[in-house]
Every structure is written in C-alpha cells, then in structure tokens.
XYZ file of C-alpha atoms in Angstrom:
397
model
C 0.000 0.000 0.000
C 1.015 3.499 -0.981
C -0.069 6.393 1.638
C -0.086 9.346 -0.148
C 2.250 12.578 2.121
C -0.406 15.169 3.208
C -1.110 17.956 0.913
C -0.968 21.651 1.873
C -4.307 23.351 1.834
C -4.479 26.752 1.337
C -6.278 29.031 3.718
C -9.473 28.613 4.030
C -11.939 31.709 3.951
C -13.219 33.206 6.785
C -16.266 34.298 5.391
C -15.829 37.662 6.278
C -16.622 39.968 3.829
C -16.617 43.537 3.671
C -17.941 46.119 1.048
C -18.381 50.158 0.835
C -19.413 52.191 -1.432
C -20.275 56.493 -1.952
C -21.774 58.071 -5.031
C -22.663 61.303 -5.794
C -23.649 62.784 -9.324
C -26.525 64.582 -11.048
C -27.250 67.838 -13.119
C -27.223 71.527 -12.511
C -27.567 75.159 -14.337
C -26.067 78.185 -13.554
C -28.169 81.810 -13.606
C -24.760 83.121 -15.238
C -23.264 81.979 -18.432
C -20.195 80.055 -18.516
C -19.808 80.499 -14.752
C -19.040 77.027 -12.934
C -22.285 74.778 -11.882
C -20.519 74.073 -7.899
C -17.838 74.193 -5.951
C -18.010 78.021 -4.953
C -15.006 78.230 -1.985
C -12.550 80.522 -1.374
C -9.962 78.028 -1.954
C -8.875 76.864 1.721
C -9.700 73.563 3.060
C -12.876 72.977 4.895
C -14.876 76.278 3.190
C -16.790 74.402 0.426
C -20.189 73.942 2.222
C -21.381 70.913 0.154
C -24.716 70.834 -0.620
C -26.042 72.283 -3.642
C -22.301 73.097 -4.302
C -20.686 69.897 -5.629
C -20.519 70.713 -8.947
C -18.823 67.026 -9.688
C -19.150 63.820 -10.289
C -17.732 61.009 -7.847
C -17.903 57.238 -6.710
C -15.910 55.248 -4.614
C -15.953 51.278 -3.704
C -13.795 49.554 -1.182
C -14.151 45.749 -0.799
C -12.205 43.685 0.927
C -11.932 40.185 2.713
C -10.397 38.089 5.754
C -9.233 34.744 5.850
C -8.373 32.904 9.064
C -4.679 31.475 8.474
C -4.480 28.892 11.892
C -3.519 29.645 15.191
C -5.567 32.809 15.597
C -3.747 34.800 12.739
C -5.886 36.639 10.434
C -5.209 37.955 7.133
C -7.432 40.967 5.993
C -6.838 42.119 2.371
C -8.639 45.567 1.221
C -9.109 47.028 -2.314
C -10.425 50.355 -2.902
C -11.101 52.506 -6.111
C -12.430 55.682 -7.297
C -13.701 57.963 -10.465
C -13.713 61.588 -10.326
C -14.824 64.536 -12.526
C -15.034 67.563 -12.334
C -17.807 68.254 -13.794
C -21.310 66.951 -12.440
C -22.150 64.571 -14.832
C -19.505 61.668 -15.868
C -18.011 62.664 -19.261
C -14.669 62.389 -18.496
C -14.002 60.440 -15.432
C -10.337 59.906 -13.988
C -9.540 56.772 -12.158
C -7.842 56.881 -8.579
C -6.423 53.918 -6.964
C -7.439 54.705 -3.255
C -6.071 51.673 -1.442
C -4.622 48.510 -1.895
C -3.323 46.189 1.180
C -2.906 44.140 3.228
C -3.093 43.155 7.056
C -2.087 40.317 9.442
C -3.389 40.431 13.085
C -3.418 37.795 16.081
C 0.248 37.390 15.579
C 2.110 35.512 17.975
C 4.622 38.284 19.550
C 1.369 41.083 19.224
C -1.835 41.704 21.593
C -4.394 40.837 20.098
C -6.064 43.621 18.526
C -2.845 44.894 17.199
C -2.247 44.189 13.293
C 0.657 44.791 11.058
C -0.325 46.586 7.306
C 1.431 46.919 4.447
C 0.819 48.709 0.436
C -1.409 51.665 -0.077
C -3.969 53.067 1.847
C -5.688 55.941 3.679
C -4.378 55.989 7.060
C -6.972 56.802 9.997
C -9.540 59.238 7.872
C -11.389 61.795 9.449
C -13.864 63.455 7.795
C -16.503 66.561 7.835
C -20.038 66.086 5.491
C -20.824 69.357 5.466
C -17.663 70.911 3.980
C -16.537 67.487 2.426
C -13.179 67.644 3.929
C -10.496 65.181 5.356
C -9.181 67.309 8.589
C -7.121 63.927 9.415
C -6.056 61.801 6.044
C -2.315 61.579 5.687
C -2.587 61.221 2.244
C -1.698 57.868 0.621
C 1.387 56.315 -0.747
C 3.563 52.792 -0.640
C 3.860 52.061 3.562
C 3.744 49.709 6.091
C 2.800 50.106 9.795
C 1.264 49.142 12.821
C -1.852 49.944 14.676
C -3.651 48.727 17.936
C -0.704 48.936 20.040
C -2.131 49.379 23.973
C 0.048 52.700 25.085
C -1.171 54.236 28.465
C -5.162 54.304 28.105
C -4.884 54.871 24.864
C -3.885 52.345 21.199
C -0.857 53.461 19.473
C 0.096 53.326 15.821
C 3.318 54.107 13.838
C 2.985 54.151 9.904
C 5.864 54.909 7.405
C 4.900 55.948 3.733
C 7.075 56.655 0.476
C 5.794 58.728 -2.340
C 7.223 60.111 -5.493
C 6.457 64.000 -5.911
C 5.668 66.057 -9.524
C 6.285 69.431 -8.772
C 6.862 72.501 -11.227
C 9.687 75.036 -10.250
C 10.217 77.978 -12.763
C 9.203 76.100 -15.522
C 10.825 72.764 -14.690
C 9.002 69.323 -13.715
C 11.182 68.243 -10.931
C 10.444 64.330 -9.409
C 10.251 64.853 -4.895
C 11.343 61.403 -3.437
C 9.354 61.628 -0.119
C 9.232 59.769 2.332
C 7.125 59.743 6.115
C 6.781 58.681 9.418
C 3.548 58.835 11.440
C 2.784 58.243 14.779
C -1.294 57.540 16.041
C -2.370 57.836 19.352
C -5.921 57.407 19.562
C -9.046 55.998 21.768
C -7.613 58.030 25.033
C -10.779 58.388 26.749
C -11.849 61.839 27.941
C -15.472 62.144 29.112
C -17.458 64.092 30.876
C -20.093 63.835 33.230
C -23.667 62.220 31.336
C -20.952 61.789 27.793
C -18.664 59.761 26.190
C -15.627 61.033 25.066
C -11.986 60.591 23.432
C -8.680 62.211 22.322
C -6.788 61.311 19.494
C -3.022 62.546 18.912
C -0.937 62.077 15.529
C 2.097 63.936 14.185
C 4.047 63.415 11.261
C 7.453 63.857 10.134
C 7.976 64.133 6.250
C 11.399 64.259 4.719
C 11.814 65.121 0.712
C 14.992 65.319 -2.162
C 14.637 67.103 -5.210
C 17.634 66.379 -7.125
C 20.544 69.057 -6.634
C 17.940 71.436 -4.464
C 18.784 69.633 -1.295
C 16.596 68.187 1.416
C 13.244 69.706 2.057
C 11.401 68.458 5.411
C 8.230 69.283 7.406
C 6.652 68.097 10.266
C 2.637 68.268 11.434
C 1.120 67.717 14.841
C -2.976 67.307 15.053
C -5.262 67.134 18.287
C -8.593 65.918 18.020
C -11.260 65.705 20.788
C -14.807 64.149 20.388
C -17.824 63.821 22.716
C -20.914 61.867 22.062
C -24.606 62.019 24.383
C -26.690 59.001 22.765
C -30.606 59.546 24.694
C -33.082 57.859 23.841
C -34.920 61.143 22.351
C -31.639 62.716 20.622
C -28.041 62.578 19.692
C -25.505 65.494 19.739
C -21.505 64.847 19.384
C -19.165 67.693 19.395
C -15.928 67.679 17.540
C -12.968 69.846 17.759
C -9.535 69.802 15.913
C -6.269 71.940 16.926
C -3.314 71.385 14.039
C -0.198 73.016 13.024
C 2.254 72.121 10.069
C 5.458 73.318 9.594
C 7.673 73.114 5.714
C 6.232 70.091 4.092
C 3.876 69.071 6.142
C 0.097 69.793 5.686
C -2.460 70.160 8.008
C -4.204 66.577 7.745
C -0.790 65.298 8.777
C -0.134 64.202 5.038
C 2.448 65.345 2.979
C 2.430 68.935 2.121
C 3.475 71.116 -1.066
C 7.191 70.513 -2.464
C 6.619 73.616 -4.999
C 9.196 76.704 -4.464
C 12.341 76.770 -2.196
C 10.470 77.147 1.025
C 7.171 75.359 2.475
C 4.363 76.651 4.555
C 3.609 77.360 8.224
C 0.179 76.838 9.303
C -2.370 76.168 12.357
C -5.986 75.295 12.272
C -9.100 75.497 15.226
C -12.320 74.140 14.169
C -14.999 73.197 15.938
C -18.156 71.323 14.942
C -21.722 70.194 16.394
C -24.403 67.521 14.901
C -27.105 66.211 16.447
C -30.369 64.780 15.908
C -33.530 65.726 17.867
C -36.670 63.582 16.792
C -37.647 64.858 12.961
C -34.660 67.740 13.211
C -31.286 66.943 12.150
C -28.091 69.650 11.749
C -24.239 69.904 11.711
C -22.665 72.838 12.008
C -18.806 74.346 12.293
C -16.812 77.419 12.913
C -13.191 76.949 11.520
C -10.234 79.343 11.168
C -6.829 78.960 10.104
C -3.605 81.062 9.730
C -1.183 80.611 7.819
C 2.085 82.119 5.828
C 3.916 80.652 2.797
C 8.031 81.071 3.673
C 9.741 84.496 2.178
C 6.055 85.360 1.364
C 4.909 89.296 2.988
C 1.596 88.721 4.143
C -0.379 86.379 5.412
C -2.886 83.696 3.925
C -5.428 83.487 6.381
C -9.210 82.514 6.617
C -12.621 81.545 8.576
C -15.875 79.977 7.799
C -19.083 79.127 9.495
C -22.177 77.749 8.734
C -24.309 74.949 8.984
C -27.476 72.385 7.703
C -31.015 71.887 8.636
C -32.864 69.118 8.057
C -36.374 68.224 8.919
C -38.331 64.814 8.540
C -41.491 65.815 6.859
C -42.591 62.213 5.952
C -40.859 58.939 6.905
C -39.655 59.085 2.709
C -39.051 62.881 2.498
C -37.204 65.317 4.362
C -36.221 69.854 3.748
C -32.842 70.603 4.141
C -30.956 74.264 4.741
C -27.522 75.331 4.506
C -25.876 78.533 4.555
C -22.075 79.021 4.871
C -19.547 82.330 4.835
C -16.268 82.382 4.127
C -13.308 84.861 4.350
C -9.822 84.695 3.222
C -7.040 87.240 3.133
C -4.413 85.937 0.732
C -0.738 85.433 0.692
C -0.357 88.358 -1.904
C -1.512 90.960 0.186
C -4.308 91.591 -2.233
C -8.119 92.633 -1.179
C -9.792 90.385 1.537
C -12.633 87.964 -0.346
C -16.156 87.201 1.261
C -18.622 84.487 -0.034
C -21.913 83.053 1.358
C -23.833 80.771 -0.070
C -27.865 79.962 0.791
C -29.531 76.114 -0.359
C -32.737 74.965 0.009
C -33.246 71.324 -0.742
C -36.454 69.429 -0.742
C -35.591 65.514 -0.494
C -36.882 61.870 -1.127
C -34.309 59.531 1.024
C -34.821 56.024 1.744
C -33.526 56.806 5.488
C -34.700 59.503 7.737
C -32.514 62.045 9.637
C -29.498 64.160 8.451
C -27.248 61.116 7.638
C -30.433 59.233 6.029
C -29.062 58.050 2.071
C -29.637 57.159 -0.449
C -31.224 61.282 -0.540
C -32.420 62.540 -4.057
C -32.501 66.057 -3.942
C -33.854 69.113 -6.143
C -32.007 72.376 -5.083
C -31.935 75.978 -5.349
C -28.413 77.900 -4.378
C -27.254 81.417 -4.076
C -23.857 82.289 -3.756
C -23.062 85.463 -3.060
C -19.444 87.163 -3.282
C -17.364 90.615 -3.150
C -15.359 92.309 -5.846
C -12.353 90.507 -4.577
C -13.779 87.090 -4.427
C -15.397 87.240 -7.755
C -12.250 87.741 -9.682
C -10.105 85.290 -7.832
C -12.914 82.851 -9.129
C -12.683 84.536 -12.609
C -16.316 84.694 -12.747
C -17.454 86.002 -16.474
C -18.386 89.178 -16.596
C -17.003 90.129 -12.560
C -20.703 88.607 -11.857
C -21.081 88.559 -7.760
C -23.491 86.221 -7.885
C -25.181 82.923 -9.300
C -27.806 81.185 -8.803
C -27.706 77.332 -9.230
C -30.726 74.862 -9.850
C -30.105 71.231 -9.976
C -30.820 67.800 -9.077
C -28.452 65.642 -7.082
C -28.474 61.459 -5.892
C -25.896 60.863 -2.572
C -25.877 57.220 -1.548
C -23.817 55.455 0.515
C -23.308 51.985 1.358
C-alpha cells in the first residue's frame, strides 16, 4: 500500500466579507453663463459647504476580505477605487487607486487587537459632510505600519509611507522622493459627566529630495477631541480639531506642497456640532486657520461658518438648509474675499434624519461674493453672484 504525504491546503476563507461604497452625481444650471455649476469656496480647506455646491461627479468602492490562516492569525486584504470629474455629470471620469493592502493580526509576539499593514492606503480618515473635507487623512502612498498597540489608556500606531512627488519650479518638472513617518495615538478616553468622550493625537514627520535642491522636510502635529450624548430622544456629538504644520507638512498630517524653495507654516481650530432631535437633524462648524507661505509678505489666512437643517417631513421625504460664509485674506496681500452661499433642498431619502441616504434632492443655491472674491474665481463678466438649480443622488453603502 502506498499512503499518499499530506497535501498543503491553502487558507481557508473566513467568510468575512466587507464592502463600501459612496456616489454622488446629477445635473445643474447656472443663472450666469459660462460660470461654474458648484464648488463656490474661497480656496482653503474645509470652506466648500457641500450641498447644492458639488458641482462634480464622484464614486468610490472599497471591498475587501479576511481569511483565518491557523492559530488565531488573520489575514485581511482591502481594495479600494475611485472615479472623479469635475464636472457633475460623468463625461470624463479619472480613475484613482485609493487603497490597496494588506493586514495580518493575532500574531504571535502582538496583543491581540494589534495588526501589522502593508501597500497603499488611507491611514486613519477623518472626515466633515458638510464641507466634504479630510481634517485627518495623511494622504496615501507605498507604507507599512502598525496599529492597535495598547500605550497608556490609549492604542498606538506608527505608519511609514514613500511617495514620489511632480512638482513645477520655474518652468521645470522636478520628481520629490518623499518619504514619512507617522505616529497615532488614539481611543484616550476623555469624558465628561452624562458623555462619552476621546482624544486622538498624531504627528508626522515628512522628509523630501529634489535632485541638486537639497533636502526639504516638514513636520505636522494634530489634536482631536470628540464627545458623544446618545438619549433615547436625541443625539448630539461635538468635535474639535487643533493642528499646526510646519515646511512640508500639511495640516491633515499628510504630505504637504514641495513647490518653491520654502514650504508653509500653518495652524488650524475648528470646531463642529451635529445632532439629531426627533424629525430635526443639523451639523454645524466654525473653523479658522492662519497661515504664511516662507519668504512670502503677508499672510494667507481665513474663517468659515455655517451649517445644515434638516427636517423629517414624511418617513420618505425630508427639507434641508444650509448657509455658509467664508473669508480669506491671501498670501499676496491683495483685497480680503467674502462668499456666502444659501440652499434649500427638498428631499426623497430612503432613510430619515441628516445622515439618512440614499437622498435625491432638487435644489436651489445662491452664492453670493465681493469684488475681490469674484475675480479670484474669474467669474465672467465680474458677476457677484449665481444662482444654481439642480438635481443631485448621494448614496452610501
């Protein structure tokens, strides 16, 4: 008799399965000819008050799977991929590779809950609806790191990314070899009496080579507190970010501008409420940040505040509100810019309540600017105002 040697069997699925997905698109007109059908803003992160005022076209889909390996380990791979344009309808769409790894947790020499990454991929997001901005999303390139580590009351992580740069100096395309290192502290609980509550802490140290220009660095330190009151007859959370970046850093803690001989010193304060109180939903922020471009004279600074309304009208249809102002004083020293901008949205969504998608909505918004505003827009004509009608689908899965 011949007894066959055991054969290795690959792993065998988990059957853990994971999927997202976000789409936005539709169709809008503009009161003025040739002027731009969204994305009125002054030009600094976190001022582009979102509904109404897309003016684009974009999807996204992450999906991703685990598979238990023996002895507790688990390997997680993730794929993520999006299309973008410009414009709100899909004529031209550009593909973005978003993320692409891999993970490996329950590892022998690791807690459990720690897990070791590597490839491409969006490290600890943070994100804002209402002015569709990433205040914490070190941008993404090649890394590998580690998160889940138990440090003090809190779970550490320590990512390191490399990234090759495009910039153009006087004419000339010049390749950046960048490189950083990131260090996560997060779930540091910090409550208060009838709320839940917790601190996060990452900085970032970003290092960059430009041929014969020499070494160009940068580093970026965030603070981010959040409180939560879940009652059974509402739910408010308060958010509230403190950042600075220094050289070639940026303020999400990502890597910053490599342009010009010298970077960019910044800091950032924003503060933001949402809640949900039976039919009425709302989020709201006041943000301001300062900030001066090295060798540069003045100053390019800015604020904004606004916020959304939304009200339940029927368990399939819901009003929403928005207004927003903005103000910027740029680097140049030229004329300070104002904009606000007014929507009205009446709603079918297959959810109730401010976060309630898949929303189709029909809207009406006014933007409204100054003199100095309206030409750094180049609206035709020197128009200070517009008036944009449109229908828009948001879904998200």
């Amino acid at each position: 008799m011949i007894l066959a040697a055991p054969v290795a069997r690959a792993a065998e699925p988990a059957g853990e399965w994971e999927f997202g997905a976000y789409l936005r698109t539709g169709a809008a007109r503009a009161s003025v000819e040739g002027a731009r059908r969204g994305g009125y803003s002054l030009g600094l992160p976190g001022q582009k008050f979102r509904l109404g005022n897309e003016g684009d076209f974009y999807g996204e889909a992450r999906v991703g799977r685990s598979f238990e390996l023996g002895s507790g380990v688990k390997l997680r791979a993730v794929w993520g991929g999006a299309l973008y344009d410009p414009t709100p309808t899909p004529d031209h769409p550009r593909y973005t590779l978003k993320q692409a790894f891999a993970e490996l947790q329950g590892l022998p020499a690791l807690p459990p809950q720690a897990a070791i990454w590597f490839g491409r991929r969006a490290w600890h997001r943070e994100h804002l609806h209402i002015v569709d901005t990433d205040y914490l999303l070190p941008d993404t390139g090649q890394g590998v790191g580690i998160h889940g580590l138990p440090v003090g009351s809190g779970l550490l992580g320590v990512a390191y990314f490399a990234k090759s740069i495009e910039t153009l100096e006087q004419g000339v395309q010049r390749d950046v070899n960048a490189s950083r290192l990131s260090v996560d502290w997060s779930a540091v609980p910090m409550g208060s009496q009838g709320a839940q509550g917790d601190l996060r802490v990452q900085g970032s140290l970003v290092r960059g080579r430009a041929g014969a220009t020499g070494e160009r660095h940068g580093h970026s330190l965030s603070l981010r507190h959040r409180s939560s009151a879940d009652m059974e007859s509402y739910r408010l959370r308060h958010l509230t970010w403190l950042q600075f970046a220094s050289g070639r850093s940026a303020l999400d803690n990502g890597f910053g501008s490599f342009a010009g001989e010298g970077g960019r010193t910044a800091r950032r304060l924003v503060h933001a409420v949402e809640g949900q109180f039976g039919a009425w939903g709302g989020q709201a922020l006041v943000g301001v940040e300062r900030g001066r471009n090295e060798g540069a004279a003045h100053r390019d600074d800015g604020w904004v505040a606004g916020g959304r309304l939304s009200w339940d009208v029927a368990p399939r249809a819901k009003l929403l509100f928005e207004a927003g102002f903005n103000e910027r004083r740029t680097g140049d020293g030229g004329p300070v810019q104002h904009l606000s901008k007014f929507t009205f949205a009446p709603a079918l969504a297959g959810k109730p309540g401010i976060h309630g998608r898949p929303e189709l909505r029909l809207f009406v918004t006014h933007v409204r600017m100054n003199g100095a505003a309206s030409s750094a827009l180049a609206m035709p004509g020197g128009a200070r105002s517009v008036t944009l009608v449109g229908l828009q689908l948001e879904t998200w899965l």
